[in-house]
Short mmCIF file of C-alpha atoms in Angstrom, two decimals:
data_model
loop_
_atom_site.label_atom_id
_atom_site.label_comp_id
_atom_site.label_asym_id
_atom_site.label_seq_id
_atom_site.Cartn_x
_atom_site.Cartn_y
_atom_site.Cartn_z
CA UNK U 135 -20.73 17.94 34.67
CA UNK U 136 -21.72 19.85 31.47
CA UNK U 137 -23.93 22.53 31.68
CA UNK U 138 -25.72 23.86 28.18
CA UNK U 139 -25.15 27.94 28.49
CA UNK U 140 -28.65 29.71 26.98
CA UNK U 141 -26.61 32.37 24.46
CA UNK U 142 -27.22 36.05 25.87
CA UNK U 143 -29.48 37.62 23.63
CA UNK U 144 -28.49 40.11 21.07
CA UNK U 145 -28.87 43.89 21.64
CA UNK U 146 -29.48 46.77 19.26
CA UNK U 147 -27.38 49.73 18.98
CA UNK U 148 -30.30 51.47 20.70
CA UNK U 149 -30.51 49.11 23.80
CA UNK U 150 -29.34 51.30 26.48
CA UNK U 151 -31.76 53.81 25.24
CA UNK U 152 -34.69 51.94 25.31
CA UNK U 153 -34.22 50.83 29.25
CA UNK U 154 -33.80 54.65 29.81
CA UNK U 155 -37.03 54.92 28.38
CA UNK U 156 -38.63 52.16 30.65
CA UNK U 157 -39.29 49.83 28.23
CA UNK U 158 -40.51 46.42 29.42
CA UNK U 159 -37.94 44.11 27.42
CA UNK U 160 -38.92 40.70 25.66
CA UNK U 161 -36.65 37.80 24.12
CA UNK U 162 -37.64 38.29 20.48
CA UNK U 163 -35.91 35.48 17.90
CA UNK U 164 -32.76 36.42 19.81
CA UNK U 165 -32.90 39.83 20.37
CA UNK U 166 -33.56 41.85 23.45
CA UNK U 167 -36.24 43.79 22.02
CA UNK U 168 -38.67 46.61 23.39
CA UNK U 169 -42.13 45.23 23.91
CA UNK U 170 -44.06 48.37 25.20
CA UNK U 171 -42.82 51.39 27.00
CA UNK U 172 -46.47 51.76 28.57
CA UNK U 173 -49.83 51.35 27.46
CA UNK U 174 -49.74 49.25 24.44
CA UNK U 175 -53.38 50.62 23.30
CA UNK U 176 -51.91 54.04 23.38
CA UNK U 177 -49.13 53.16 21.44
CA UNK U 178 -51.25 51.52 18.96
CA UNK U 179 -53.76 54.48 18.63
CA UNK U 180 -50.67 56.92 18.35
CA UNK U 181 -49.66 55.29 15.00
CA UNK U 182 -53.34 54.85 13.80
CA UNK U 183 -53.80 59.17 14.31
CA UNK U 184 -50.34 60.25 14.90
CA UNK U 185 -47.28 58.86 14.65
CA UNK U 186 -45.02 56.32 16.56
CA UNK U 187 -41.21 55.08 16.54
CA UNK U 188 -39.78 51.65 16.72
CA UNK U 189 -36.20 49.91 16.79
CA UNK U 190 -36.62 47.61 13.94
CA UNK U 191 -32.68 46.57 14.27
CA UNK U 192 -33.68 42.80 14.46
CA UNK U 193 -34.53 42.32 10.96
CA UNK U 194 -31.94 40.82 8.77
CA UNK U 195 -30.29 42.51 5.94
CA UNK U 196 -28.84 40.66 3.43
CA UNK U 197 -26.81 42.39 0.16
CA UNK U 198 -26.42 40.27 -2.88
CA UNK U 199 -24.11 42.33 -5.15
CA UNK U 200 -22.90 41.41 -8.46
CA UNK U 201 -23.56 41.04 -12.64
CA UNK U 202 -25.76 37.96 -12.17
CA UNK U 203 -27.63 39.06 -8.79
CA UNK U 204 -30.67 39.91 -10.46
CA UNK U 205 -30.15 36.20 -11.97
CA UNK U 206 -29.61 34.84 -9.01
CA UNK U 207 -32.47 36.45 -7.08
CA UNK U 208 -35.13 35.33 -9.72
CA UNK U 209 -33.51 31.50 -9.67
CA UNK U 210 -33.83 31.82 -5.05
CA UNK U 211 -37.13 34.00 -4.53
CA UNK U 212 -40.47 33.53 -6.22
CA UNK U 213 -40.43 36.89 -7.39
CA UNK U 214 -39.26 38.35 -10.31
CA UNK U 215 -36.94 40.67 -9.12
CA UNK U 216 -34.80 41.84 -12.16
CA UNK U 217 -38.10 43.74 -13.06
CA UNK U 218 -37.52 45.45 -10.21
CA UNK U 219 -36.83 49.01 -10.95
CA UNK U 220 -33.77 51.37 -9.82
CA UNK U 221 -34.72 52.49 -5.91
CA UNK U 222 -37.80 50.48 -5.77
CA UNK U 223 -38.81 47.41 -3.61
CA UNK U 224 -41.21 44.39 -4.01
CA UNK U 225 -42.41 42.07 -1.17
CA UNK U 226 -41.77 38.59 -2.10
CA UNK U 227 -40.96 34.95 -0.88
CA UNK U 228 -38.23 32.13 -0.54
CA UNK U 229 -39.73 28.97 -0.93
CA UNK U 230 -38.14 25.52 -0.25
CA UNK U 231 -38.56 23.13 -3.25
CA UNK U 232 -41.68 21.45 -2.17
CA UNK U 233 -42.79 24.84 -2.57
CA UNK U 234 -42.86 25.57 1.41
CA UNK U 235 -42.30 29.39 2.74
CA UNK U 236 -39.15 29.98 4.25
CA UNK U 237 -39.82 33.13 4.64
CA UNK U 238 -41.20 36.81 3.21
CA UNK U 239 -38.93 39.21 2.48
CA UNK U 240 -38.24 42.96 1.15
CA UNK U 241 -35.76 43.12 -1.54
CA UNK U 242 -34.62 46.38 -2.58
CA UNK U 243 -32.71 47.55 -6.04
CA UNK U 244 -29.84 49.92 -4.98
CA UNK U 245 -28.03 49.97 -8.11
CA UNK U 246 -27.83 48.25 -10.90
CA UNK U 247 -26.50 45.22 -9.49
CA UNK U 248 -26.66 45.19 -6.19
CA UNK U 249 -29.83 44.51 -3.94
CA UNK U 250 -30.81 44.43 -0.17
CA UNK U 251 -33.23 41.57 1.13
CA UNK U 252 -34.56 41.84 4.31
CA UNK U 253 -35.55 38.96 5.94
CA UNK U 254 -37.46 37.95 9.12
CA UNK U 255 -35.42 38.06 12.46
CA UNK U 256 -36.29 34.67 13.10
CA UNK U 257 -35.49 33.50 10.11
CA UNK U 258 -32.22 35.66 8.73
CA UNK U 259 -30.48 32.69 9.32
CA UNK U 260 -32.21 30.34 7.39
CA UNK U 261 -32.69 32.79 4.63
CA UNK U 262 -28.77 33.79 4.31
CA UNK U 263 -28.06 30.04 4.03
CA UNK U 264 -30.53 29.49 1.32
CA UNK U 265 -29.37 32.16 -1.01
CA UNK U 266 -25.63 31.39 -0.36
CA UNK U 267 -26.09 27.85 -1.26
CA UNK U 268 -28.60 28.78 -4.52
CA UNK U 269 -25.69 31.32 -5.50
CA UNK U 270 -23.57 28.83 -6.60
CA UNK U 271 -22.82 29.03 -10.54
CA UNK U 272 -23.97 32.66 -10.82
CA UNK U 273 -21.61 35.59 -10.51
CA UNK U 274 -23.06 37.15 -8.11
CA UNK U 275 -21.97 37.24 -3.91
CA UNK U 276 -24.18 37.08 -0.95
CA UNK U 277 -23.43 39.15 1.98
CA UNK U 278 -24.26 39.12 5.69
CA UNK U 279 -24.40 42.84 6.80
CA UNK U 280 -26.87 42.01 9.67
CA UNK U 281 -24.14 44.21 11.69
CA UNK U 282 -23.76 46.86 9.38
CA UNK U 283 -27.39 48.68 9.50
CA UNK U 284 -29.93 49.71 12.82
CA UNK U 285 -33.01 49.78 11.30
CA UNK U 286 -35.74 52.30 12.37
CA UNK U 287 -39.51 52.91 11.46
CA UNK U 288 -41.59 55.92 11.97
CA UNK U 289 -45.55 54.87 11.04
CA UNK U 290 -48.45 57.00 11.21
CA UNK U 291 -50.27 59.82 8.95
CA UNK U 292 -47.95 62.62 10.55
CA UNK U 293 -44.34 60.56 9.90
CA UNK U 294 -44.38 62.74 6.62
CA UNK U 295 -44.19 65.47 8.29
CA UNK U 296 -42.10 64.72 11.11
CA UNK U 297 -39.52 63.00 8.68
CA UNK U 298 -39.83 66.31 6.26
CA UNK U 299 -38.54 68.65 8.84
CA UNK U 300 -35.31 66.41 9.31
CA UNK U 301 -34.59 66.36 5.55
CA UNK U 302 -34.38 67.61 2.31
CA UNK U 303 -34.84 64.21 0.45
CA UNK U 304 -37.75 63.94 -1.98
CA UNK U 305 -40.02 62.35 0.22
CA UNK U 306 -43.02 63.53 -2.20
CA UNK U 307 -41.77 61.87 -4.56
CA UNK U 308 -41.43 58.53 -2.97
CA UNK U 309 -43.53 56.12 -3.70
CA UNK U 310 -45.01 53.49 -1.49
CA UNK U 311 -42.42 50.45 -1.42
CA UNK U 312 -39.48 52.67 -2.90
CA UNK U 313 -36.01 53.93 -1.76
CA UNK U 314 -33.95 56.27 -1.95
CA UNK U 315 -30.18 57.44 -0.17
CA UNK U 316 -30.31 60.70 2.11
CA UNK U 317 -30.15 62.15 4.60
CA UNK U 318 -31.96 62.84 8.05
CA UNK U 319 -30.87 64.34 10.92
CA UNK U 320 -27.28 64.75 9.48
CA UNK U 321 -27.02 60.88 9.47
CA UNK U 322 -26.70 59.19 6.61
CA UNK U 323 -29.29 56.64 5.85
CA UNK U 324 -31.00 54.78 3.23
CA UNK U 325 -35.72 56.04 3.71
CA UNK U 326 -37.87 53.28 2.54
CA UNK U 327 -41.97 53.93 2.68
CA UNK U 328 -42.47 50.51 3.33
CA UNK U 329 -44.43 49.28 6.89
CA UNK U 330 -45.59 47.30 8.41
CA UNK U 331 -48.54 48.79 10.34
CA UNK U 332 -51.24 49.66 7.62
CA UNK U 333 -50.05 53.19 7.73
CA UNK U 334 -48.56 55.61 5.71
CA UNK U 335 -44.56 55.63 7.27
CA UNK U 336 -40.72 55.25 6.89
CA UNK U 337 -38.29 52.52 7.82
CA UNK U 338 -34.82 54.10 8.66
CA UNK U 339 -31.96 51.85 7.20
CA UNK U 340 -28.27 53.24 9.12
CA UNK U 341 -25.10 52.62 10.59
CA UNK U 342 -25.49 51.17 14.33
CA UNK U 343 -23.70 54.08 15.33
CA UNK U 344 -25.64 56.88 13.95
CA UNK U 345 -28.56 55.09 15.31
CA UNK U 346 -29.38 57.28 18.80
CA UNK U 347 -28.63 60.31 17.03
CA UNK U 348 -31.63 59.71 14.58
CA UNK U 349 -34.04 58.51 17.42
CA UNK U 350 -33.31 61.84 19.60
CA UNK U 351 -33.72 63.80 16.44
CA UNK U 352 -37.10 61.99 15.66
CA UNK U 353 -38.55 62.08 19.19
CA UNK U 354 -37.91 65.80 19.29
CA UNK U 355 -39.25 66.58 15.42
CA UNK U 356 -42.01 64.38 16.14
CA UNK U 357 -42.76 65.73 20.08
CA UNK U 358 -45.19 68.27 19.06
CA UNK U 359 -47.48 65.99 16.79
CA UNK U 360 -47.83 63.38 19.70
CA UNK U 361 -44.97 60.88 18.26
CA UNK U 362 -44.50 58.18 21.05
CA UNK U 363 -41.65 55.56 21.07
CA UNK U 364 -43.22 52.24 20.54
CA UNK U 365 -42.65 48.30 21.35
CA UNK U 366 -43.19 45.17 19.39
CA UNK U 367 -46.83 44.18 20.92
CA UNK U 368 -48.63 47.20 19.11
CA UNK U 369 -46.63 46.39 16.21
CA UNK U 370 -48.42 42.81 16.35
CA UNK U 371 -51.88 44.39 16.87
CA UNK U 372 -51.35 47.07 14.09
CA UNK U 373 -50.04 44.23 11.54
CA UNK U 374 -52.98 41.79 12.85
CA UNK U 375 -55.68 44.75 12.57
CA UNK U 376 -53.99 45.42 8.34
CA UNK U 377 -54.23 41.40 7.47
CA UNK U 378 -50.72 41.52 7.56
CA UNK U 379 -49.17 38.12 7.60
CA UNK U 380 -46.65 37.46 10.14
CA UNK U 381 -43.79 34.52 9.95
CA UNK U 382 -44.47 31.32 12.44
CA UNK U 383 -48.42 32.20 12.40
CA UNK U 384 -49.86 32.82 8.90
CA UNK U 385 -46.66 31.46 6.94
CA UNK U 386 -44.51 28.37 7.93
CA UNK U 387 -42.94 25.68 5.65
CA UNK U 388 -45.60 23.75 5.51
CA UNK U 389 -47.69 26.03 3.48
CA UNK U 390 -47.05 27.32 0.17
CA UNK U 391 -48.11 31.27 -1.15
CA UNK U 392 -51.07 29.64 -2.59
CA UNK U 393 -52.28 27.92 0.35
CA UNK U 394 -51.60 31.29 2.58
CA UNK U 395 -54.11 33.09 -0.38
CA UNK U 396 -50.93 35.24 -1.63
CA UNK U 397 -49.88 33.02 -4.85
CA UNK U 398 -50.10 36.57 -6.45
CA UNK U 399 -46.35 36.82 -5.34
CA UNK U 400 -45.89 33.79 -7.44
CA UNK U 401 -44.36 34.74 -10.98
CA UNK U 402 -44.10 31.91 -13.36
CA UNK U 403 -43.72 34.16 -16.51
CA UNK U 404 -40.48 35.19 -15.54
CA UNK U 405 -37.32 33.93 -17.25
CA UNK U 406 -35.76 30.79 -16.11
CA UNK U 407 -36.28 28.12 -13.56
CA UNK U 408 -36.78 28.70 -9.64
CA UNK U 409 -36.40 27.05 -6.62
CA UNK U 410 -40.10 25.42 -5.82
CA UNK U 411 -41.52 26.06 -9.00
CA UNK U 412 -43.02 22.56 -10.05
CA UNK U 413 -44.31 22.29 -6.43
CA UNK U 414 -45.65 25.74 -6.71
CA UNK U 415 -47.39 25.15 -10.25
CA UNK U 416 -49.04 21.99 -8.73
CA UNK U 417 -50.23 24.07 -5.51
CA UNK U 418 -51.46 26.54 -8.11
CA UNK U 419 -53.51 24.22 -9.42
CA UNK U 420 -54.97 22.70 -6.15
CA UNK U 421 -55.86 26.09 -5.18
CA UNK U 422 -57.55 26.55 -8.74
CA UNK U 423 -59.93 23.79 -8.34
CA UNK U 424 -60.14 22.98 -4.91
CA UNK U 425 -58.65 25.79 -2.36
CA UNK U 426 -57.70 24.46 0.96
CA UNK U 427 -58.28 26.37 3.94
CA UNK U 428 -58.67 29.80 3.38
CA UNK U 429 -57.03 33.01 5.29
CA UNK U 430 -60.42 34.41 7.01
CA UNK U 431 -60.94 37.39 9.29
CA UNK U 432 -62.68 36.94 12.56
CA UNK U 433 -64.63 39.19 14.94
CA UNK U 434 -65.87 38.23 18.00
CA UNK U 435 -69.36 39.06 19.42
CA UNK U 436 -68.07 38.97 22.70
CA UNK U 437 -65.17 39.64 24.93
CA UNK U 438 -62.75 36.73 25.14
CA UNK U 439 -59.50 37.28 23.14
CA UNK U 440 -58.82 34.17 20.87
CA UNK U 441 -54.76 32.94 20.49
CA UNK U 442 -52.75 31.22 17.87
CA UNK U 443 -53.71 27.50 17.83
CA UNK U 444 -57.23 27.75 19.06
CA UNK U 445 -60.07 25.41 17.04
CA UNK U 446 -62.43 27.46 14.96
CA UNK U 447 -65.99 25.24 14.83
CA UNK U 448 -69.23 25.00 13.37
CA UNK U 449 -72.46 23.01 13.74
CA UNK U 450 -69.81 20.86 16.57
CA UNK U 451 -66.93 20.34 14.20
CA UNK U 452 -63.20 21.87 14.10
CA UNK U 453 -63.34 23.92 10.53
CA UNK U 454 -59.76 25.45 11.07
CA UNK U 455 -57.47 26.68 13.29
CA UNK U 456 -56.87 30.92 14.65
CA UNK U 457 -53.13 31.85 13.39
CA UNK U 458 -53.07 35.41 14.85
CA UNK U 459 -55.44 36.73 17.57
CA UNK U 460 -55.67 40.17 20.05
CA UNK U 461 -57.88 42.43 21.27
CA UNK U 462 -58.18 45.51 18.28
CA UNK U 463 -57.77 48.90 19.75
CA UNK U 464 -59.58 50.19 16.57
CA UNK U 465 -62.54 47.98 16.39
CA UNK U 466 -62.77 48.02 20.03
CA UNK U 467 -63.11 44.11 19.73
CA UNK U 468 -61.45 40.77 19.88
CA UNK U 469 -60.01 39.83 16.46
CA UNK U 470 -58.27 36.93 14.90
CA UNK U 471 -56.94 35.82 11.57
CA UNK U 472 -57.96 32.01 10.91
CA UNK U 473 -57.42 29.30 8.42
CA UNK U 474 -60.56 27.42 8.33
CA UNK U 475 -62.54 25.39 5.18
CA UNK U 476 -63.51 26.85 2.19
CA UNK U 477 -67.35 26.25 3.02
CA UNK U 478 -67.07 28.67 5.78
CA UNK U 479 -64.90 31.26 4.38
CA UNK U 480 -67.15 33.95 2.96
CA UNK U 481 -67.39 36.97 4.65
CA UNK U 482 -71.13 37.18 6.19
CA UNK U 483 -70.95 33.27 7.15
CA UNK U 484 -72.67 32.30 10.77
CA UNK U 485 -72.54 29.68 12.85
CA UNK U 486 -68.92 30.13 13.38
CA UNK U 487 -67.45 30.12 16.92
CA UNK U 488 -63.89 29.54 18.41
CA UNK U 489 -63.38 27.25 21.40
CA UNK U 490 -61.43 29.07 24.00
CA UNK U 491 -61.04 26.38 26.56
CA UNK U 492 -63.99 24.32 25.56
CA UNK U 493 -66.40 27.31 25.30
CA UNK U 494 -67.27 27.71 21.58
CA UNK U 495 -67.43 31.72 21.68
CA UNK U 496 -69.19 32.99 18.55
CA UNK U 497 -67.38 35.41 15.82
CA UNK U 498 -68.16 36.27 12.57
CA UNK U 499 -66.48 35.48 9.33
CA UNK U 500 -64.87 39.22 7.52
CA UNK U 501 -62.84 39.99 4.38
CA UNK U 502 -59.08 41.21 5.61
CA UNK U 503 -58.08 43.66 6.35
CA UNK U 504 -59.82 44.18 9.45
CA UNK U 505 -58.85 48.25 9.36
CA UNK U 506 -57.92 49.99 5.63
CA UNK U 507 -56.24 53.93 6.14
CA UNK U 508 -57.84 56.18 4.32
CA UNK U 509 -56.05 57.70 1.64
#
């Protein structure tokens, strides 16, 4: 007899840490990952007027060094990343050749020829295979340093502050999706202002081992502004309440950027040929004349919470389908992001319900995002 073992789940650096906390642990793409330490709505309102802290050390990092990486990048990703400048970063996408997301991704410039893309947890994998096999001919190596960084985020309008009293890096001068080497807490560690929450915040790139130093130091700077640590559900309610797509909901391969309404991402000026880009040009083109279902906001009128998968309807017929759906701290009500027909997509549009086990529960049809900070 043969017996199929389920792998143990991977752990972060800060693992032990969390369980001291409390935290109520989840399988996430692998990963034993904290999913709340207590009240998810307070965790969520602490980043939305405070601040909160998260183990982002599931994420995949990726390092493509060499004289033809920015080559190489613009030939695997959609972007056009050798316009990317020195300590900046630009959200972008890996697309299979019929055009199909693989996945979104962060790429960083840390020099002049070397770059850091971070890719879903789910999909690391996938993405690390992809640019290894579309690195062939170019000078240029792809490396898996998945082990080499803990990753953590501090979101909220006081992480400036909070992060400020830990370090004497330029955090003024930072710009929103930049980068820059420093240090915090006497660890050394590479501050991005990039997030994933609709806040203002920093994600925490360092060595595994440095990693429970920087938390303590964080929880203690951050104690007397009402910093709390924070799990993965608020994270999914703070993305979901900033239109945020999220891998496996809003993107999959079998939609393209233009279908998911981000062909902006797209750049077909730049120099040379990329993976998907006759598929893409086509898409572009569909979506021109004819847009398929379009990415819609939803807010109910009532209570019930819509999920992924559920029918959105009209006048008795299915019109799309709800990607991403929870109750909003912020709005105090039920929201969901939906695909549904192009007919039905303005913001304003009635008649639109979504059937939650055969009850056609009515919601209204928004622009995204749902919640936008105030500057």
């Amino acid at each position: 007899m043969s017996s199929t073992a389920t792998p143990e789940p991977r752990r972060t650096a800060l693992d032990a840490l969390h369980r001291s906390l409390g935290a109520t642990m989840t399988d996430f793409a692998g990963w034993d990952m904290p999913l709340r330490y207590g009240s998810e709505r307070d965790e969520h309102l602490a980043v939305r007027t405070k601040a909160g802290l998260f183990d982002l050390s599931h994420m995949g990092e990726i390092t493509v060094t060499g004289p033809q990486a920015a080559q190489l990048l613009n030939y695997a990703l959609v972007g056009n990343i050798a316009s990317v400048g020195l300590g900046r970063a630009r959200y972008t996408m890996i697309c299979r050749a019929d055009g199909g997301i693989l996945d979104d991704l962060i790429v960083y410039r840390l020099a002049d020829t070397e770059y850091m893309v971070v890719a879903n947890a789910s999909n690391a994998q996938v993405v690390l295979d992809a640019l290894t096999e579309r690195a062939a001919g170019f000078d240029a190596v792809v490396r898996d340093d998945r082990d080499a960084y803990a990753l953590l985020a501090v979101q909220g309008p006081e992480s400036p502050g909070i992060l400020k009293s830990l370090t004497d890096a330029d955090l003024d001068g930072l710009k929103y999706y930049a980068g820059l080497p420093g240090t915090v807490a006497g660890v050394p560690a590479l501050i991005a202002r990039t997030g994933y929450t609709g806040e203002d915040g920093f994600e925490l790139f360092v060595s595994p081992g440095d990693a429970e130093k920087l938390w303590l130091a964080l929880t203690e700077a951050g104690a007397q502004v009402g910093l709390i640590p924070c799990g993965l559900s608020c994270r999914d309610t703070l993305r979901l309440e900033a239109g945020m797509p999220l891998y496996g909901h809003e993107l999959s391969t079998s939609l393209t950027p233009f279908d998911a309404g981000l062909g902006r991402v797209v750049k077909f000026e730049k120099d040379g040929d990329f993976v998907g880009r006759g598929a893409l040009e086509a898409a572009a083109e569909r979506a021109a004349s004819q847009p398929p279902r379009v990415l819609v906001g939803l807010v109910a009128e009532g209570r019930r919470v819509p999920r992924a998968g559920y029918p959105v309807v009209a006048d008795g017929q299915v019109i799309g389908e709800v990607t991403s759906g929870a109750p909003s701290p912020t709005l105090g009500k039920p929201i969901a992001m939906a695909y549904v027909d192009a007919a039905h997509s303005a913001p304003g549009t009635t008649g639109v319900g979504v059937d939650i086990r055969g009850s056609h529960e009515p919601y209204e049809v928004v622009a995204l995002p749902f919640y936008r900070r105030e500057k």
